[in-house]
Tab-separated table of C-alpha atoms and ligand atoms in Angstrom:
chain	number	residue	atom	x	y	z
A	1	UNK	CA	-39.706	34.500	90.687
A	2	UNK	CA	-35.801	34.498	90.883
A	3	UNK	CA	-36.530	30.933	92.391
A	4	UNK	CA	-38.761	30.437	89.894
A	5	UNK	CA	-36.915	30.844	87.024
A	6	UNK	CA	-34.059	29.248	87.851
A	7	UNK	CA	-35.694	26.033	88.833
A	8	UNK	CA	-37.005	26.080	85.059
A	9	UNK	CA	-33.440	26.739	83.972
A	10	UNK	CA	-31.978	24.009	85.882
A	11	UNK	CA	-34.764	21.170	84.619
A	12	UNK	CA	-34.360	22.403	81.013
A	13	UNK	CA	-30.869	22.252	80.954
A	14	UNK	CA	-30.990	18.539	82.882
A	15	UNK	CA	-33.262	17.190	79.901
A	16	UNK	CA	-30.889	18.720	77.274
A	17	UNK	CA	-27.861	16.763	78.591
A	18	UNK	CA	-30.414	13.462	79.443
A	19	UNK	CA	-31.350	14.214	75.627
A	20	UNK	CA	-27.864	14.305	74.298
A	21	UNK	CA	-26.836	11.454	76.653
A	22	UNK	CA	-29.653	8.957	74.901
A	23	UNK	CA	-28.917	10.002	71.544
A	24	UNK	CA	-25.228	9.128	71.465
A	25	UNK	CA	-26.344	5.565	73.355
A	26	UNK	CA	-28.802	5.481	70.649
A	27	UNK	CA	-25.756	5.324	68.089
A	28	UNK	CA	-23.904	3.453	70.324
A	29	UNK	CA	-26.570	0.880	69.631
A	30	UNK	CA	-26.434	0.843	66.101
A	31	UNK	CA	-29.960	3.833	65.971
A	32	UNK	CA	-30.614	4.517	62.840
A	33	UNK	CA	-32.954	8.435	62.340
A	34	UNK	CA	-34.492	9.736	59.305
A	35	UNK	CA	-31.335	10.757	57.522
A	36	UNK	CA	-28.963	8.089	59.528
A	37	UNK	CA	-26.923	4.582	57.933
A	38	UNK	CA	-26.556	2.293	60.243
A	39	UNK	CA	-23.844	-0.575	58.716
A	40	UNK	CA	-22.445	-3.112	60.693
A	41	UNK	CA	-19.610	-5.510	58.791
A	42	UNK	CA	-16.398	-6.863	59.448
A	43	UNK	CA	-13.574	-5.385	60.938
A	44	UNK	CA	-11.047	-4.287	57.745
A	45	UNK	CA	-13.705	-4.668	55.435
A	46	UNK	CA	-14.257	-1.283	54.181
A	47	UNK	CA	-12.601	1.638	52.532
A	48	UNK	CA	-13.744	4.332	55.089
A	49	UNK	CA	-12.946	6.533	52.434
A	50	UNK	CA	-16.142	5.087	50.781
A	51	UNK	CA	-18.476	5.761	53.917
A	52	UNK	CA	-17.562	9.813	53.245
A	53	UNK	CA	-18.345	9.629	50.038
A	54	UNK	CA	-21.641	8.317	50.814
A	55	UNK	CA	-22.353	10.618	53.075
A	56	UNK	CA	-21.017	13.839	50.715
A	57	UNK	CA	-23.159	12.032	47.812
A	58	UNK	CA	-26.170	11.481	49.378
A	59	UNK	CA	-26.974	13.258	52.539
A	60	UNK	CA	-26.749	10.518	54.711
A	61	UNK	CA	-24.998	9.712	58.092
A	62	UNK	CA	-23.014	6.654	58.654
A	63	UNK	CA	-22.784	4.981	61.803
A	64	UNK	CA	-20.426	1.627	60.864
A	65	UNK	CA	-20.115	-0.963	63.639
A	66	UNK	CA	-18.300	-4.080	63.264
A	67	UNK	CA	-18.087	-8.011	64.843
A	68	UNK	CA	-15.945	-10.390	64.128
A	69	UNK	CA	-17.825	-13.516	63.353
A	70	UNK	CA	-20.826	-14.749	62.146
A	71	UNK	CA	-21.715	-16.388	65.037
A	72	UNK	CA	-21.893	-12.488	66.935
A	73	UNK	CA	-23.607	-10.782	64.168
A	74	UNK	CA	-26.623	-13.401	64.111
A	75	UNK	CA	-26.434	-12.708	67.934
A	76	UNK	CA	-26.586	-9.376	68.070
A	77	UNK	CA	-29.842	-9.210	65.512
A	78	UNK	CA	-31.518	-11.649	66.816
A	79	UNK	CA	-31.049	-10.307	70.258
A	80	UNK	CA	-33.045	-6.959	69.021
A	81	UNK	CA	-31.885	-3.466	70.516
A	82	UNK	CA	-30.105	-2.648	67.629
A	83	UNK	CA	-31.347	-0.960	64.577
A	84	UNK	CA	-28.922	-2.137	61.770
A	85	UNK	CA	-29.763	-1.143	58.661
A	86	UNK	CA	-27.096	-3.194	56.599
A	87	UNK	CA	-25.311	-6.398	57.319
A	88	UNK	CA	-22.720	-8.404	55.747
A	89	UNK	CA	-22.947	-12.417	56.788
A	90	UNK	CA	-21.428	-14.982	54.832
A	91	UNK	CA	-23.463	-17.814	53.086
A	92	UNK	CA	-24.912	-20.477	55.401
A	93	UNK	CA	-25.533	-17.520	58.193
A	94	UNK	CA	-28.107	-15.761	54.811
A	95	UNK	CA	-29.490	-19.136	54.554
A	96	UNK	CA	-30.462	-19.199	58.459
A	97	UNK	CA	-30.891	-15.772	58.611
A	98	UNK	CA	-34.004	-16.346	56.134
A	99	UNK	CA	-35.025	-19.356	57.700
A	100	UNK	CA	-35.331	-17.097	60.905
A	101	UNK	CA	-37.568	-14.058	58.911
A	102	UNK	CA	-34.193	-12.116	60.075
A	103	UNK	CA	-34.316	-10.316	56.211
A	104	UNK	CA	-36.509	-8.199	54.515
A	105	UNK	CA	-36.464	-8.553	50.827
A	106	UNK	CA	-34.618	-6.671	48.655
A	107	UNK	CA	-36.325	-4.243	46.174
A	108	UNK	CA	-34.644	-5.110	42.742
A	109	UNK	CA	-35.391	-1.734	41.353
A	110	UNK	CA	-33.318	-0.168	43.213
A	111	UNK	CA	-30.480	-1.712	42.875
A	112	UNK	CA	-29.699	-0.941	39.574
A	113	UNK	CA	-25.767	-1.736	39.507
A	114	UNK	CA	-26.639	-5.221	40.303
A	115	UNK	CA	-26.289	-5.803	36.997
A	116	UNK	CA	-22.310	-5.801	37.338
A	117	UNK	CA	-21.750	-8.661	39.549
A	118	UNK	CA	-20.885	-11.598	37.506
A	119	UNK	CA	-23.793	-14.301	36.992
A	120	UNK	CA	-21.640	-17.355	38.279
A	121	UNK	CA	-22.088	-15.189	41.761
A	122	UNK	CA	-25.485	-14.703	41.503
A	123	UNK	CA	-28.892	-16.875	42.378
A	124	UNK	CA	-26.745	-19.134	44.594
A	125	UNK	CA	-28.206	-22.202	46.888
A	126	UNK	CA	-27.984	-19.798	49.620
A	127	UNK	CA	-30.473	-17.337	48.292
A	128	UNK	CA	-32.407	-18.050	45.495
A	129	UNK	CA	-32.494	-15.094	42.680
A	130	UNK	CA	-30.746	-12.604	45.430
A	131	UNK	CA	-33.884	-12.387	47.264
A	132	UNK	CA	-32.500	-11.051	49.725
A	133	UNK	CA	-28.473	-10.455	49.786
A	134	UNK	CA	-26.125	-9.407	46.620
A	135	UNK	CA	-22.625	-10.308	46.826
A	136	UNK	CA	-19.773	-8.622	48.384
A	137	UNK	CA	-16.527	-10.454	48.232
A	138	UNK	CA	-15.352	-13.989	47.887
A	139	UNK	CA	-12.984	-16.094	48.693
A	140	UNK	CA	-11.524	-19.349	50.254
A	141	UNK	CA	-9.993	-20.925	53.432
A	142	UNK	CA	-5.906	-21.499	53.202
A	143	UNK	CA	-2.583	-21.328	54.692
A	144	UNK	CA	-0.805	-18.197	54.138
A	145	UNK	CA	2.814	-19.412	54.677
A	146	UNK	CA	6.662	-18.115	55.248
A	147	UNK	CA	9.300	-20.682	53.121
A	148	UNK	CA	11.888	-18.298	54.306
A	149	UNK	CA	11.535	-19.524	57.966
A	150	UNK	CA	10.111	-23.243	56.919
A	151	UNK	CA	13.701	-23.387	54.795
A	152	UNK	CA	11.532	-24.025	51.963
A	153	UNK	CA	9.644	-27.056	52.841
A	154	UNK	CA	6.876	-27.008	50.448
A	155	UNK	CA	3.552	-26.840	52.304
A	156	UNK	CA	-0.401	-28.838	49.948
A	157	UNK	CA	-2.033	-30.130	52.271
A	158	UNK	CA	-3.508	-29.580	56.088
A	159	UNK	CA	-1.835	-32.816	56.811
A	160	UNK	CA	1.817	-30.824	56.707
A	161	UNK	CA	0.411	-28.710	59.874
A	162	UNK	CA	0.728	-32.093	62.188
A	163	UNK	CA	4.421	-31.685	61.506
A	164	UNK	CA	6.762	-31.601	65.142
A	165	UNK	CA	9.353	-29.439	63.648
A	166	UNK	CA	6.273	-26.776	63.476
A	167	UNK	CA	6.293	-26.011	67.625
A	168	UNK	CA	4.685	-23.409	68.188
A	169	UNK	CA	4.521	-21.986	64.348
A	170	UNK	CA	0.838	-21.613	63.475
A	171	UNK	CA	-1.551	-18.993	63.745
A	172	UNK	CA	-5.105	-19.858	63.552
A	173	UNK	CA	-8.043	-17.820	62.525
A	174	UNK	CA	-10.478	-17.514	65.724
A	175	UNK	CA	-13.957	-19.038	63.505
A	176	UNK	CA	-15.259	-22.139	65.095
A	177	UNK	CA	-16.453	-23.783	60.982
A	178	UNK	CA	-12.584	-22.606	60.043
A	179	UNK	CA	-10.476	-24.510	62.323
A	180	UNK	CA	-13.508	-27.216	63.002
A	181	UNK	CA	-13.649	-27.835	58.366
A	182	UNK	CA	-9.480	-27.965	58.631
A	183	UNK	CA	-10.045	-30.931	61.310
A	184	UNK	CA	-12.950	-32.365	58.895
A	185	UNK	CA	-10.847	-32.166	55.772
A	186	UNK	CA	-7.871	-33.447	57.129
A	187	UNK	CA	-9.333	-36.560	57.722
A	188	UNK	CA	-10.949	-37.011	54.610
A	189	UNK	CA	-14.704	-35.805	55.842
A	190	UNK	CA	-16.865	-32.625	54.512
A	191	UNK	CA	-16.739	-29.537	56.099
A	192	UNK	CA	-20.720	-30.009	55.860
A	193	UNK	CA	-20.131	-33.165	58.628
A	194	UNK	CA	-22.916	-33.565	60.861
A	195	UNK	CA	-21.788	-37.021	62.166
A	196	UNK	CA	-21.276	-36.528	65.756
A	197	UNK	CA	-18.161	-39.620	65.774
A	198	UNK	CA	-16.444	-37.665	62.901
A	199	UNK	CA	-16.715	-34.432	64.914
A	200	UNK	CA	-15.089	-35.939	67.617
A	201	UNK	CA	-12.809	-37.080	65.986
A	202	UNK	CA	-11.736	-33.532	64.134
A	203	UNK	CA	-11.726	-32.015	67.728
A	204	UNK	CA	-9.507	-34.929	68.829
A	205	UNK	CA	-7.232	-34.365	65.889
A	206	UNK	CA	-7.079	-30.119	66.237
A	207	UNK	CA	-6.013	-31.160	69.691
A	208	UNK	CA	-2.379	-33.032	69.108
A	209	UNK	CA	-1.911	-29.950	66.535
A	210	UNK	CA	-1.751	-27.376	70.186
A	211	UNK	CA	1.660	-27.832	70.447
A	212	UNK	CA	1.958	-26.497	67.225
A	213	UNK	CA	-0.615	-23.505	67.982
A	214	UNK	CA	0.949	-20.106	68.822
A	215	UNK	CA	-2.131	-18.464	68.830
A	216	UNK	CA	-5.813	-18.176	68.116
A	217	UNK	CA	-6.995	-14.792	66.931
A	218	UNK	CA	-8.483	-12.554	64.469
A	219	UNK	CA	-7.325	-9.409	62.294
A	220	UNK	CA	-4.180	-9.220	64.359
A	221	UNK	CA	-2.701	-12.059	62.242
A	222	UNK	CA	-2.016	-10.338	59.607
A	223	UNK	CA	0.039	-8.189	61.309
A	224	UNK	CA	1.756	-11.136	63.111
A	225	UNK	CA	2.587	-13.216	59.848
A	226	UNK	CA	3.531	-9.927	57.525
A	227	UNK	CA	5.973	-9.244	60.985
A	228	UNK	CA	7.315	-13.112	60.636
A	229	UNK	CA	5.862	-13.776	64.211
A	230	UNK	CA	4.636	-17.365	62.766
A	231	UNK	CA	5.707	-19.657	59.462
A	232	UNK	CA	1.832	-20.474	59.117
A	233	UNK	CA	-1.109	-18.896	59.303
A	234	UNK	CA	-4.878	-20.395	58.294
A	235	UNK	CA	-6.216	-17.385	56.783
A	236	UNK	CA	-8.829	-16.633	54.239
A	237	UNK	CA	-7.886	-15.294	51.122
A	238	UNK	CA	-7.958	-11.802	51.542
A	239	UNK	CA	-6.173	-11.634	54.044
A	240	UNK	CA	-3.459	-13.293	52.323
A	241	UNK	CA	-3.478	-11.172	50.150
A	242	UNK	CA	-3.127	-8.321	52.889
A	243	UNK	CA	-0.436	-10.151	54.409
A	244	UNK	CA	1.817	-11.013	51.174
A	245	UNK	CA	1.116	-7.240	49.981
A	246	UNK	CA	2.657	-6.079	53.061
A	247	UNK	CA	5.786	-8.839	53.225
A	248	UNK	CA	6.317	-10.380	49.729
A	249	UNK	CA	8.229	-13.304	51.149
A	250	UNK	CA	4.744	-14.813	51.955
A	251	UNK	CA	2.429	-17.480	50.130
A	252	UNK	CA	-0.990	-18.412	50.041
A	253	UNK	CA	-2.117	-22.568	48.808
A	254	UNK	CA	-5.515	-23.746	49.373
A	255	UNK	CA	-4.836	-27.234	50.694
A	256	UNK	CA	-5.047	-30.742	48.210
A	257	UNK	CA	-7.880	-32.430	50.791
A	258	UNK	CA	-9.845	-29.479	49.618
A	259	UNK	CA	-10.980	-26.114	51.821
A	260	UNK	CA	-13.661	-23.643	51.735
A	261	UNK	CA	-15.157	-21.135	49.468
A	262	UNK	CA	-17.383	-18.225	50.772
A	263	UNK	CA	-19.138	-15.780	50.019
A	264	UNK	CA	-19.794	-12.532	52.392
A	265	UNK	CA	-22.985	-10.835	50.692
A	266	UNK	CA	-24.911	-7.816	51.647
A	267	UNK	CA	-28.538	-7.748	53.465
A	268	UNK	CA	-30.418	-5.758	54.897
A	269	UNK	CA	-31.671	-7.699	58.816
A	270	UNK	CA	-35.323	-6.947	60.192
A	271	UNK	CA	-34.056	-4.755	62.918
A	272	UNK	CA	-33.833	-1.768	59.476
A	273	UNK	CA	-35.318	1.211	60.270
A	274	UNK	CA	-33.994	3.184	57.031
A	275	UNK	CA	-34.408	0.723	54.296
A	276	UNK	CA	-34.656	3.287	51.219
A	277	UNK	CA	-31.344	3.900	52.471
A	278	UNK	CA	-29.915	0.709	52.696
A	279	UNK	CA	-30.474	-0.052	48.862
A	280	UNK	CA	-28.561	3.295	48.689
A	281	UNK	CA	-26.434	2.008	50.327
A	282	UNK	CA	-25.857	-1.593	48.806
A	283	UNK	CA	-26.248	-0.154	45.016
A	284	UNK	CA	-23.540	2.793	45.668
A	285	UNK	CA	-21.045	-0.517	47.014
A	286	UNK	CA	-21.835	-2.292	43.072
A	287	UNK	CA	-20.705	0.689	41.638
A	288	UNK	CA	-17.286	-0.429	39.215
A	289	UNK	CA	-15.148	2.504	40.467
A	290	UNK	CA	-16.628	1.866	44.334
A	291	UNK	CA	-15.882	-1.724	43.937
A	292	UNK	CA	-12.327	-1.282	42.784
A	293	UNK	CA	-11.878	0.787	44.966
A	294	UNK	CA	-12.479	-0.903	47.508
A	295	UNK	CA	-11.658	-3.854	46.659
A	296	UNK	CA	-8.000	-2.787	46.121
A	297	UNK	CA	-8.007	-0.525	49.428
A	298	UNK	CA	-9.617	-4.264	51.405
A	299	UNK	CA	-6.962	-6.836	49.391
A	300	UNK	CA	-10.584	-9.674	48.387
A	301	UNK	CA	-11.926	-10.682	45.472
A	302	UNK	CA	-14.475	-8.684	44.135
A	303	UNK	CA	-17.812	-10.813	42.382
A	304	UNK	CA	-17.983	-7.464	40.777
A	305	UNK	CA	-16.877	-8.188	36.998
A	306	UNK	CA	-17.326	-4.196	36.034
A	307	UNK	CA	-15.372	-3.830	38.890
A	308	UNK	CA	-11.786	-6.041	37.375
A	309	UNK	CA	-11.537	-3.145	34.624
A	310	UNK	CA	-10.608	-0.728	37.318
A	311	UNK	CA	-8.035	-3.425	39.186
A	312	UNK	CA	-4.809	-4.159	38.273
A	313	UNK	CA	-4.328	-7.408	35.970
A	314	UNK	CA	-1.601	-8.645	37.644
A	315	UNK	CA	-3.496	-8.721	40.615
A	316	UNK	CA	-6.890	-10.477	39.171
A	317	UNK	CA	-5.352	-12.849	36.964
A	318	UNK	CA	-3.820	-14.565	40.178
A	319	UNK	CA	-5.301	-17.830	40.601
A	320	UNK	CA	-4.499	-17.875	44.013
A	321	UNK	CA	-7.057	-14.854	45.137
A	322	UNK	CA	-8.877	-15.346	41.841
A	323	UNK	CA	-9.087	-19.187	41.115
A	324	UNK	CA	-11.183	-20.321	38.322
A	325	UNK	CA	-14.334	-22.093	38.216
A	326	UNK	CA	-12.970	-25.302	37.195
A	327	UNK	CA	-10.794	-24.948	40.933
A	328	UNK	CA	-13.614	-24.067	42.924
A	329	UNK	CA	-15.781	-26.606	42.122
A	330	UNK	CA	-13.364	-28.946	44.080
A	331	UNK	CA	-14.127	-26.417	46.769
A	332	UNK	CA	-17.311	-26.565	49.710
A	333	UNK	CA	-19.853	-23.819	50.251
A	334	UNK	CA	-20.581	-23.588	54.344
A	335	UNK	CA	-24.076	-25.174	54.536
A	336	UNK	CA	-26.577	-24.404	57.356
A	337	UNK	CA	-26.478	-27.439	59.499
A	338	UNK	CA	-29.516	-25.753	61.597
A	339	UNK	CA	-29.491	-24.594	65.254
A	340	UNK	CA	-27.658	-27.970	66.949
A	341	UNK	CA	-25.250	-28.788	64.447
A	342	UNK	CA	-24.364	-25.366	64.714
A	343	UNK	CA	-24.261	-25.893	68.378
A	344	UNK	CA	-21.995	-28.256	68.240
A	345	UNK	CA	-19.460	-26.998	66.014
A	346	UNK	CA	-18.883	-24.011	68.377
A	347	UNK	CA	-19.022	-25.916	71.180
A	348	UNK	CA	-16.385	-28.228	69.992
A	349	UNK	CA	-14.138	-25.657	68.888
A	350	UNK	CA	-14.725	-23.814	72.629
A	351	UNK	CA	-12.933	-27.093	73.968
A	352	UNK	CA	-10.319	-26.774	71.756
A	353	UNK	CA	-9.714	-23.509	72.940
A	354	UNK	CA	-9.954	-24.447	76.624
A	355	UNK	CA	-7.848	-27.663	76.050
A	356	UNK	CA	-4.736	-25.165	75.183
A	357	UNK	CA	-4.843	-23.163	78.172
B	401	SPD	N1	-11.394	-8.464	58.021
B	401	SPD	C1	-12.884	-9.216	57.455
B	401	SPD	C2	-13.228	-10.823	57.126
B	401	SPD	C3	-14.081	-10.938	56.115
B	401	SPD	C4	-14.218	-12.556	56.163
B	401	SPD	N2	-15.042	-12.977	56.137
B	401	SPD	C5	-15.166	-14.108	55.451
B	401	SPD	C6	-15.911	-15.500	55.873
B	401	SPD	C7	-16.157	-16.859	55.741
B	401	SPD	N3	-16.933	-17.747	56.220
């Protein structure tokens, strides 16, 4: 009898351990239970106090995971095996995901706070009528630089970066479209160019920049620039604003040849298990006070018109981070260039990175 009791005790305990293991494995893979919401966002892109506030307000537990490029995010969602309820891709990737049936249409009746978004960020070509996405942050790509380390040399153009005096002085953000785009723009080509010869020329021009490139990095670019480890960095405008908050000696410029205007939007991917909670979270992030707190923390530019009322005037009137509609008209938004062309951009960027080694 004793043996039977011990046998059942062992079986019960082992099952409990296995179940616990499976549950924590599921959680780390973006598992959404009934009262759980899994959010997949860029690194350093939310004030985590807001997650706690959302959990307290709704009783929904948030599992939060991050990615560092649109391509990495897309691959993870395409592959399946993850259950992300909300993701935050950029415009060209939203277009691609929409075409590949990877997005769930939004129920606008569950998003009353959508009215707070400035109409200039709504109904954009990558998602007509915002059927699948709502604006999160927006900005430009440009050069953050340290005038002190450059002996007050003026920086206005992408081509300034090829100056031989800048040996080992440049940090590049690790993004295929951003860096290939810089090569293309410096040659006078469009950021959406798909001409193979132009793309090759851009890559060859980037190879010539190699002596000046100190490193190609992710979010650590902010800490490195603020600590004056390099004189120049190619960054998203929001990162520049954070860097300049840490080190007031630095400045940011959108190069005169042109650059990228980008939009990151919240979507509900096909992997979602808790569509209702996803709408609740998106609506929560669109609340003016929540959006203002998030903007204040993250340093990026908010598309939430009402949130601007809760932010420092000095910040929202700074044309470097809130460029006027006239200025943004001169910039290019990345287009979805199709699988083949995007693969070419990635391949050439990889070759450029290898060339450095
Ligand atoms: N650390 C947050 C980075 C978010 C950058 N998103 C910009 C994407 C532009 N294509």
